[in-house]
mmCIF file of C-alpha atoms and ligand atoms in Angstrom:
data_model
loop_
_atom_site.group_PDB
_atom_site.id
_atom_site.type_symbol
_atom_site.label_atom_id
_atom_site.label_comp_id
_atom_site.label_asym_id
_atom_site.label_seq_id
_atom_site.Cartn_x
_atom_site.Cartn_y
_atom_site.Cartn_z
ATOM 1 C CA MET B 1 -1.457 -96.063 34.401
ATOM 2 C CA LYS B 2 -1.473 -97.905 31.086
ATOM 3 C CA PRO B 3 -4.973 -98.170 29.570
ATOM 4 C CA LEU B 4 -5.919 -101.603 28.297
ATOM 5 C CA VAL B 5 -9.168 -100.561 26.647
ATOM 6 C CA LEU B 6 -10.136 -97.159 25.279
ATOM 7 C CA TYR B 7 -13.461 -95.919 23.931
ATOM 8 C CA ARG B 8 -14.462 -92.571 22.517
ATOM 9 C CA VAL B 9 -18.035 -91.657 23.457
ATOM 10 C CA ASP B 10 -19.896 -89.579 20.856
ATOM 11 C CA LEU B 11 -22.294 -87.521 22.954
ATOM 12 C CA ARG B 12 -24.328 -86.435 19.936
ATOM 13 C CA ALA B 13 -25.149 -89.977 18.812
ATOM 14 C CA GLY B 14 -28.749 -91.002 19.295
ATOM 15 C CA ASP B 15 -28.136 -94.369 20.940
ATOM 16 C CA PRO B 16 -25.362 -96.129 22.878
ATOM 17 C CA ALA B 17 -24.629 -98.580 20.063
ATOM 18 C CA SER B 18 -23.598 -95.839 17.638
ATOM 19 C CA ALA B 19 -22.005 -93.621 20.330
ATOM 20 C CA LEU B 20 -19.162 -95.969 21.204
ATOM 21 C CA GLU B 21 -16.007 -96.196 19.150
ATOM 22 C CA ARG B 22 -13.231 -98.516 20.291
ATOM 23 C CA LEU B 23 -9.765 -97.057 19.809
ATOM 24 C CA ASP B 24 -6.259 -98.391 20.095
ATOM 25 C CA PRO B 25 -5.504 -97.774 23.825
ATOM 26 C CA ALA B 26 -2.319 -95.967 22.829
ATOM 27 C CA ALA B 27 -4.043 -93.784 20.209
ATOM 28 C CA PRO B 28 -4.211 -89.994 20.598
ATOM 29 C CA LEU B 29 -7.705 -88.958 21.618
ATOM 30 C CA LEU B 30 -8.135 -85.223 22.279
ATOM 31 C CA THR B 31 -7.596 -82.095 20.263
ATOM 32 C CA GLY B 32 -5.072 -79.643 21.672
ATOM 33 C CA THR B 33 -7.936 -77.265 22.474
ATOM 34 C CA ASP B 34 -10.086 -79.681 24.473
ATOM 35 C CA LEU B 35 -10.980 -77.924 27.719
ATOM 36 C CA ALA B 36 -10.323 -81.123 29.669
ATOM 37 C CA ALA B 37 -6.679 -80.775 28.701
ATOM 38 C CA THR B 38 -6.291 -77.003 28.752
ATOM 39 C CA ARG B 39 -8.392 -76.179 31.854
ATOM 40 C CA GLY B 40 -9.261 -79.442 33.590
ATOM 41 C CA ASP B 41 -12.848 -78.464 32.833
ATOM 42 C CA GLY B 42 -14.808 -81.682 33.072
ATOM 43 C CA VAL B 43 -15.883 -84.438 35.431
ATOM 44 C CA PHE B 44 -15.009 -88.085 35.857
ATOM 45 C CA GLU B 45 -15.638 -91.253 37.810
ATOM 46 C CA THR B 46 -13.524 -94.341 38.504
ATOM 47 C CA VAL B 47 -15.369 -97.614 39.045
ATOM 48 C CA VAL B 48 -13.579 -100.683 40.361
ATOM 49 C CA LEU B 49 -14.134 -104.073 38.711
ATOM 50 C CA VAL B 50 -14.228 -107.105 40.979
ATOM 51 C CA ASP B 51 -14.150 -110.361 39.008
ATOM 52 C CA GLY B 52 -14.847 -108.186 35.981
ATOM 53 C CA VAL B 53 -18.045 -106.703 37.465
ATOM 54 C CA PRO B 54 -18.328 -102.888 37.914
ATOM 55 C CA GLN B 55 -19.075 -102.033 41.550
ATOM 56 C CA ALA B 56 -21.472 -99.398 42.914
ATOM 57 C CA MET B 57 -22.399 -98.381 39.380
ATOM 58 C CA GLU B 58 -25.597 -96.515 40.291
ATOM 59 C CA ALA B 59 -23.869 -94.556 43.074
ATOM 60 C CA HIS B 60 -21.092 -93.586 40.653
ATOM 61 C CA LEU B 61 -23.662 -92.481 38.066
ATOM 62 C CA ASP B 62 -25.467 -90.441 40.735
ATOM 63 C CA ARG B 63 -22.207 -88.694 41.585
ATOM 64 C CA PHE B 64 -21.341 -88.208 37.900
ATOM 65 C CA GLU B 65 -24.709 -86.453 37.442
ATOM 66 C CA ARG B 66 -24.149 -84.367 40.584
ATOM 67 C CA SER B 67 -20.675 -83.274 39.424
ATOM 68 C CA ALA B 68 -21.944 -82.427 35.929
ATOM 69 C CA SER B 69 -24.734 -80.363 37.441
ATOM 70 C CA LEU B 70 -22.308 -78.428 39.680
ATOM 71 C CA LEU B 71 -20.205 -77.614 36.593
ATOM 72 C CA GLU B 72 -23.328 -76.797 34.540
ATOM 73 C CA LEU B 73 -22.433 -79.490 32.017
ATOM 74 C CA PRO B 74 -25.177 -81.319 30.101
ATOM 75 C CA SER B 75 -26.737 -83.995 32.301
ATOM 76 C CA PRO B 76 -25.077 -87.335 31.468
ATOM 77 C CA ASP B 77 -27.292 -89.973 29.865
ATOM 78 C CA ARG B 78 -27.226 -92.783 32.460
ATOM 79 C CA VAL B 79 -28.080 -95.518 29.940
ATOM 80 C CA LEU B 80 -25.237 -94.409 27.704
ATOM 81 C CA TRP B 81 -22.612 -94.206 30.460
ATOM 82 C CA ARG B 82 -23.728 -97.484 32.046
ATOM 83 C CA THR B 83 -23.351 -99.119 28.630
ATOM 84 C CA VAL B 84 -19.892 -97.576 28.233
ATOM 85 C CA VAL B 85 -18.666 -98.929 31.575
ATOM 86 C CA GLU B 86 -20.151 -102.375 30.940
ATOM 87 C CA ARG B 87 -18.587 -102.506 27.478
ATOM 88 C CA VAL B 88 -15.129 -101.561 28.750
ATOM 89 C CA ALA B 89 -15.465 -104.008 31.668
ATOM 90 C CA ALA B 90 -16.460 -106.827 29.324
ATOM 91 C CA GLU B 91 -13.309 -106.294 27.297
ATOM 92 C CA MET B 92 -10.940 -106.222 30.256
ATOM 93 C CA ASP B 93 -9.117 -109.448 30.789
ATOM 94 C CA VAL B 94 -8.187 -108.858 34.437
ATOM 95 C CA SER B 95 -10.010 -110.016 37.551
ATOM 96 C CA ARG B 96 -9.483 -106.717 39.384
ATOM 97 C CA GLY B 97 -9.416 -103.604 37.229
ATOM 98 C CA ALA B 98 -10.995 -100.191 36.981
ATOM 99 C CA VAL B 99 -12.893 -98.109 34.472
ATOM 100 C CA LYS B 100 -12.427 -94.347 34.368
ATOM 101 C CA TYR B 101 -15.005 -92.373 32.405
ATOM 102 C CA ILE B 102 -14.782 -88.730 31.586
ATOM 103 C CA LEU B 103 -17.105 -85.968 30.406
ATOM 104 C CA SER B 104 -15.266 -82.854 29.215
ATOM 105 C CA ARG B 105 -16.731 -79.463 28.395
ATOM 106 C CA GLY B 106 -15.194 -80.275 25.051
ATOM 107 C CA ASP B 107 -13.287 -78.624 22.318
ATOM 108 C CA GLU B 108 -13.098 -74.870 22.730
ATOM 109 C CA ALA B 109 -13.480 -74.466 18.981
ATOM 110 C CA THR B 110 -16.759 -76.373 18.655
ATOM 111 C CA GLY B 111 -18.283 -75.996 22.132
ATOM 112 C CA GLU B 112 -19.345 -79.677 21.924
ATOM 113 C CA PRO B 113 -18.771 -81.802 25.045
ATOM 114 C CA THR B 114 -16.512 -84.810 24.583
ATOM 115 C CA GLY B 115 -16.493 -88.117 26.404
ATOM 116 C CA TRP B 116 -14.275 -91.137 26.706
ATOM 117 C CA ALA B 117 -13.667 -94.136 28.922
ATOM 118 C CA LEU B 118 -10.629 -96.218 29.650
ATOM 119 C CA GLY B 119 -10.134 -99.537 31.338
ATOM 120 C CA PHE B 120 -6.969 -100.152 33.282
ATOM 121 C CA ALA B 121 -5.450 -102.489 35.827
ATOM 122 C CA PRO B 122 -4.429 -100.416 38.871
ATOM 123 C CA THR B 123 -0.687 -100.744 39.306
ATOM 124 C CA ARG B 124 -1.152 -100.983 43.098
ATOM 125 C CA HIS B 125 -3.779 -102.576 45.343
ATOM 126 C CA ARG B 126 -4.713 -105.324 42.914
ATOM 127 C CA THR B 127 -5.479 -107.842 45.580
ATOM 128 C CA GLY B 128 -8.550 -106.436 47.305
ATOM 129 C CA VAL B 129 -6.499 -106.245 50.522
ATOM 130 C CA PRO B 130 -6.261 -102.546 51.431
ATOM 131 C CA PRO B 131 -2.924 -101.015 52.424
ATOM 132 C CA GLU B 132 -2.281 -99.535 55.896
ATOM 133 C CA LEU B 133 -1.825 -95.776 55.641
ATOM 134 C CA ASP B 134 0.357 -93.122 57.209
ATOM 135 C CA VAL B 135 -1.704 -89.965 57.064
ATOM 136 C CA VAL B 136 -1.203 -86.264 57.737
ATOM 137 C CA LEU B 137 -3.834 -83.598 58.331
ATOM 138 C CA LEU B 138 -3.583 -80.728 55.845
ATOM 139 C CA ASP B 139 -5.515 -77.469 55.674
ATOM 140 C CA ARG B 140 -7.762 -77.255 52.606
ATOM 141 C CA GLY B 141 -8.120 -73.516 53.103
ATOM 142 C CA TYR B 142 -11.896 -73.390 52.680
ATOM 143 C CA ARG B 143 -14.544 -73.131 55.406
ATOM 144 C CA SER B 144 -16.936 -76.029 55.898
ATOM 145 C CA ASP B 145 -19.783 -73.934 54.422
ATOM 146 C CA VAL B 146 -17.905 -73.332 51.133
ATOM 147 C CA ALA B 147 -20.392 -75.343 49.065
ATOM 148 C CA THR B 148 -23.163 -72.862 49.842
ATOM 149 C CA THR B 149 -21.196 -69.612 50.298
ATOM 150 C CA ALA B 150 -18.942 -70.067 47.223
ATOM 151 C CA PRO B 151 -20.411 -72.793 44.961
ATOM 152 C CA TRP B 152 -18.203 -71.613 42.077
ATOM 153 C CA LEU B 153 -15.251 -73.204 43.870
ATOM 154 C CA LEU B 154 -16.866 -76.535 42.917
ATOM 155 C CA GLN B 155 -16.035 -78.231 46.199
ATOM 156 C CA GLY B 156 -17.938 -81.515 46.183
ATOM 157 C CA ALA B 157 -17.680 -81.990 42.409
ATOM 158 C CA LYS B 158 -15.388 -84.697 41.040
ATOM 159 C CA THR B 159 -13.708 -82.485 38.469
ATOM 160 C CA LEU B 160 -10.688 -83.226 36.313
ATOM 161 C CA SER B 161 -8.754 -80.567 38.252
ATOM 162 C CA TYR B 162 -6.879 -82.893 40.614
ATOM 163 C CA ALA B 163 -3.585 -80.975 40.559
ATOM 164 C CA VAL B 164 -4.287 -79.690 44.094
ATOM 165 C CA ASN B 165 -5.081 -83.204 45.357
ATOM 166 C CA MET B 166 -1.846 -84.519 43.851
ATOM 167 C CA ALA B 167 0.123 -81.630 45.383
ATOM 168 C CA ALA B 168 -1.336 -82.524 48.785
ATOM 169 C CA LEU B 169 -0.156 -86.118 48.376
ATOM 170 C CA ARG B 170 3.343 -84.874 47.517
ATOM 171 C CA GLU B 171 3.267 -82.751 50.676
ATOM 172 C CA ALA B 172 2.314 -85.901 52.613
ATOM 173 C CA GLY B 173 5.366 -87.597 51.093
ATOM 174 C CA ARG B 174 7.610 -84.762 52.244
ATOM 175 C CA ARG B 175 6.226 -85.281 55.768
ATOM 176 C CA GLY B 176 6.990 -89.014 55.650
ATOM 177 C CA ALA B 177 3.367 -90.057 55.073
ATOM 178 C CA SER B 178 1.477 -91.511 52.137
ATOM 179 C CA ASP B 179 -1.946 -89.935 52.439
ATOM 180 C CA VAL B 180 -3.871 -86.903 53.616
ATOM 181 C CA ILE B 181 -7.015 -85.923 55.469
ATOM 182 C CA PHE B 182 -8.080 -82.402 54.549
ATOM 183 C CA VAL B 183 -9.326 -80.075 57.300
ATOM 184 C CA SER B 184 -11.546 -77.036 56.673
ATOM 185 C CA SER B 185 -10.249 -73.609 57.695
ATOM 186 C CA ASP B 186 -12.825 -73.669 60.531
ATOM 187 C CA GLY B 187 -11.432 -76.937 61.884
ATOM 188 C CA TYR B 188 -13.676 -79.690 60.491
ATOM 189 C CA ILE B 189 -12.545 -82.995 59.053
ATOM 190 C CA LEU B 190 -13.298 -83.188 55.320
ATOM 191 C CA GLU B 191 -11.982 -86.048 53.122
ATOM 192 C CA GLY B 192 -8.794 -87.388 51.585
ATOM 193 C CA PRO B 193 -7.502 -86.253 48.151
ATOM 194 C CA ASN B 194 -9.108 -89.415 46.749
ATOM 195 C CA SER B 195 -10.908 -90.997 49.673
ATOM 196 C CA THR B 196 -13.660 -90.653 52.283
ATOM 197 C CA VAL B 197 -12.962 -90.666 56.027
ATOM 198 C CA ILE B 198 -14.573 -93.044 58.516
ATOM 199 C CA ALA B 199 -13.706 -92.589 62.214
ATOM 200 C CA ARG B 200 -14.845 -94.892 65.016
ATOM 201 C CA ILE B 201 -15.665 -92.903 68.144
ATOM 202 C CA ASP B 202 -17.268 -94.506 71.208
ATOM 203 C CA GLY B 203 -18.221 -97.535 69.113
ATOM 204 C CA GLU B 204 -19.946 -95.442 66.412
ATOM 205 C CA TYR B 205 -18.617 -95.229 62.841
ATOM 206 C CA VAL B 206 -18.802 -91.618 61.658
ATOM 207 C CA THR B 207 -18.238 -89.913 58.300
ATOM 208 C CA PRO B 208 -18.454 -86.151 57.622
ATOM 209 C CA PRO B 209 -21.479 -84.698 55.755
ATOM 210 C CA VAL B 210 -21.294 -83.923 52.019
ATOM 211 C CA GLU B 211 -22.674 -80.447 52.817
ATOM 212 C CA PHE B 212 -19.079 -79.621 53.843
ATOM 213 C CA GLY B 213 -18.112 -79.598 50.151
ATOM 214 C CA ILE B 214 -16.856 -83.171 49.898
ATOM 215 C CA LEU B 215 -17.719 -86.031 47.580
ATOM 216 C CA PRO B 216 -20.361 -88.573 48.511
ATOM 217 C CA GLY B 217 -18.122 -91.667 48.758
ATOM 218 C CA THR B 218 -19.457 -94.790 47.074
ATOM 219 C CA THR B 219 -17.090 -97.080 49.016
ATOM 220 C CA GLN B 220 -17.884 -95.427 52.355
ATOM 221 C CA ALA B 221 -21.608 -95.915 51.625
ATOM 222 C CA ASP B 222 -21.052 -99.638 51.038
ATOM 223 C CA ALA B 223 -18.739 -99.875 54.066
ATOM 224 C CA PHE B 224 -21.584 -98.416 56.176
ATOM 225 C CA GLU B 225 -23.859 -101.082 54.707
ATOM 226 C CA ALA B 226 -21.369 -103.754 55.838
ATOM 227 C CA LEU B 227 -21.169 -102.230 59.310
ATOM 228 C CA ARG B 228 -24.954 -101.913 59.676
ATOM 229 C CA GLU B 229 -25.320 -105.518 58.585
ATOM 230 C CA GLY B 230 -22.906 -106.498 61.361
ATOM 231 C CA GLY B 231 -25.036 -104.612 63.921
ATOM 232 C CA ASP B 232 -22.736 -101.578 64.241
ATOM 233 C CA ARG B 233 -23.907 -97.980 64.646
ATOM 234 C CA VAL B 234 -23.079 -95.569 61.814
ATOM 235 C CA ALA B 235 -23.614 -91.811 61.526
ATOM 236 C CA VAL B 236 -23.013 -88.876 59.201
ATOM 237 C CA ARG B 237 -22.026 -85.842 61.231
ATOM 238 C CA ALA B 238 -19.429 -83.137 61.687
ATOM 239 C CA LEU B 239 -16.076 -84.198 63.126
ATOM 240 C CA THR B 240 -13.540 -81.746 64.491
ATOM 241 C CA VAL B 241 -9.801 -82.323 64.640
ATOM 242 C CA SER B 242 -10.082 -83.035 68.362
ATOM 243 C CA ASP B 243 -12.869 -85.581 67.708
ATOM 244 C CA LEU B 244 -10.369 -87.374 65.508
ATOM 245 C CA SER B 245 -7.930 -87.718 68.368
ATOM 246 C CA ASP B 246 -10.725 -89.469 70.319
ATOM 247 C CA ALA B 247 -11.188 -91.982 67.487
ATOM 248 C CA ASP B 248 -9.912 -95.469 68.277
ATOM 249 C CA ALA B 249 -9.774 -96.486 64.581
ATOM 250 C CA LEU B 250 -9.789 -94.650 61.258
ATOM 251 C CA TRP B 251 -10.192 -95.647 57.628
ATOM 252 C CA LEU B 252 -9.862 -93.929 54.255
ATOM 253 C CA CYS B 253 -12.295 -95.424 51.741
ATOM 254 C CA SER B 254 -11.977 -95.375 47.959
ATOM 255 C CA SER B 255 -13.035 -97.491 45.016
ATOM 256 C CA THR B 256 -9.613 -98.779 44.037
ATOM 257 C CA ARG B 257 -8.233 -99.381 47.555
ATOM 258 C CA GLY B 258 -11.380 -100.269 49.527
ATOM 259 C CA ALA B 259 -11.460 -99.369 53.255
ATOM 260 C CA ALA B 260 -7.794 -98.720 54.078
ATOM 261 C CA PRO B 261 -6.965 -98.489 57.800
ATOM 262 C CA VAL B 262 -4.929 -95.554 59.081
ATOM 263 C CA ARG B 263 -1.898 -96.731 61.058
ATOM 264 C CA SER B 264 -0.491 -93.307 61.883
ATOM 265 C CA LEU B 265 -1.884 -89.791 61.999
ATOM 266 C CA ASP B 266 0.547 -86.867 62.005
ATOM 267 C CA GLY B 267 3.258 -89.297 63.114
ATOM 268 C CA VAL B 268 1.234 -90.734 66.024
ATOM 269 C CA ALA B 269 0.604 -94.492 65.812
ATOM 270 C CA GLN B 270 -3.075 -95.460 65.462
ATOM 271 C CA HIS B 271 -4.722 -98.705 66.416
ATOM 272 C CA VAL B 272 -5.503 -100.804 63.314
ATOM 273 C CA ASP B 273 -8.627 -102.903 63.721
ATOM 274 C CA HIS B 274 -7.775 -105.815 61.435
ATOM 275 C CA ALA B 275 -10.982 -107.727 62.121
ATOM 276 C CA THR B 276 -13.270 -104.838 61.136
ATOM 277 C CA THR B 277 -11.103 -104.018 58.121
ATOM 278 C CA GLU B 278 -11.381 -107.618 56.949
ATOM 279 C CA ARG B 279 -15.129 -107.648 57.533
ATOM 280 C CA ILE B 280 -15.601 -104.510 55.410
ATOM 281 C CA SER B 281 -13.226 -105.813 52.716
ATOM 282 C CA ALA B 282 -15.082 -109.132 52.537
ATOM 283 C CA PHE B 283 -18.353 -107.234 52.050
ATOM 284 C CA LEU B 284 -16.837 -104.948 49.384
ATOM 285 C CA ASN B 285 -15.201 -107.828 47.537
ATOM 286 C CA ALA B 286 -18.433 -109.851 47.536
ATOM 287 C CA ARG B 287 -20.528 -107.108 45.933
ATOM 288 C CA LYS B 288 -22.230 -108.142 42.753
ATOM 289 C CA GLY B 289 -22.464 -104.674 41.286
HETATM 290 N N1 LIG W 1 -13.218 -88.026 47.867
HETATM 291 C C1 LIG W 1 -12.463 -87.705 46.786
HETATM 292 C C2 LIG W 1 -11.940 -86.300 46.648
HETATM 293 C C3 LIG W 1 -12.202 -88.662 45.798
HETATM 294 O O1 LIG W 1 -11.463 -88.328 44.720
HETATM 295 C C4 LIG W 1 -12.688 -89.980 45.971
HETATM 296 C C5 LIG W 1 -12.428 -91.040 44.995
HETATM 297 O O2 LIG W 1 -11.857 -90.904 43.994
HETATM 298 C C6 LIG W 1 -13.408 -90.284 47.114
HETATM 299 C C7 LIG W 1 -13.677 -89.286 48.045
HETATM 300 C C8 LIG W 1 -13.895 -91.692 47.365
HETATM 301 O O3 LIG W 1 -14.914 -92.040 46.466
HETATM 302 P P1 LIG W 1 -15.211 -93.535 46.034
HETATM 303 O O4 LIG W 1 -15.299 -94.358 47.277
HETATM 304 O O5 LIG W 1 -16.515 -93.418 45.357
HETATM 305 O O6 LIG W 1 -14.122 -93.980 45.141
#
């Protein structure tokens, strides 16, 4: 990913105007002792831009706040971060891009949180047409009650520690797939390494509950809106691995890809519902913010 726009966010500044400093996108940004770099200790969000407009901004800010709270970081100032995203978006000269914004616990030496935001054009999935996915189920190794029994494991927070998620995607590659659905150690469907699951079972579109230690998906929420608008039934409830084999269609939802249909699961071909995928994509691509 090559950033096109880069801003440093001074979290001690009194107002958004003085907090934002535009930098050369290729400029060095962090000190060698920033905890984002040395421990992955921070949180982030990635917002997609459609025709230059940031999508699902409030839902992303809600999740940013939730992640910061789980990590006991200072609560992000919504006005400041909204301004940051809008500023980066305004300076991006691409119709479909993304803005990633980051809050780090900061430099170990000063104990002051640091923030920055970068605008980039995703190298893949620029068109708004989601790819079809070959997916494998992988054990996440935590029970579905991990968020309450072991909150220090930070399941459900969008932290900078994505090394595990990336390792899972490499494992998918070794198994001839391109994506993953994580399963809890007690057999429940969780989420992808960077996506939310939707399964259609008996005509109902189902996504797992965030109480299982997964992220509240902003794209899945808007996909449910599209489905409800079309008269479909949607539900948030637990799904087991065997429920998934009863599903007649599956999607993995994420900001940059949209609702991507699953065309194979653990090597078994899955039915791709093109019409529903297009209906959700049309809704997502027509959002005004
Ligand atoms: N779950 C995880 C672990 C993610 O990293 C992401 C997105 O990055 C999602 C779900 C999907 O979230 P969204 O649709 O808001 O992009």
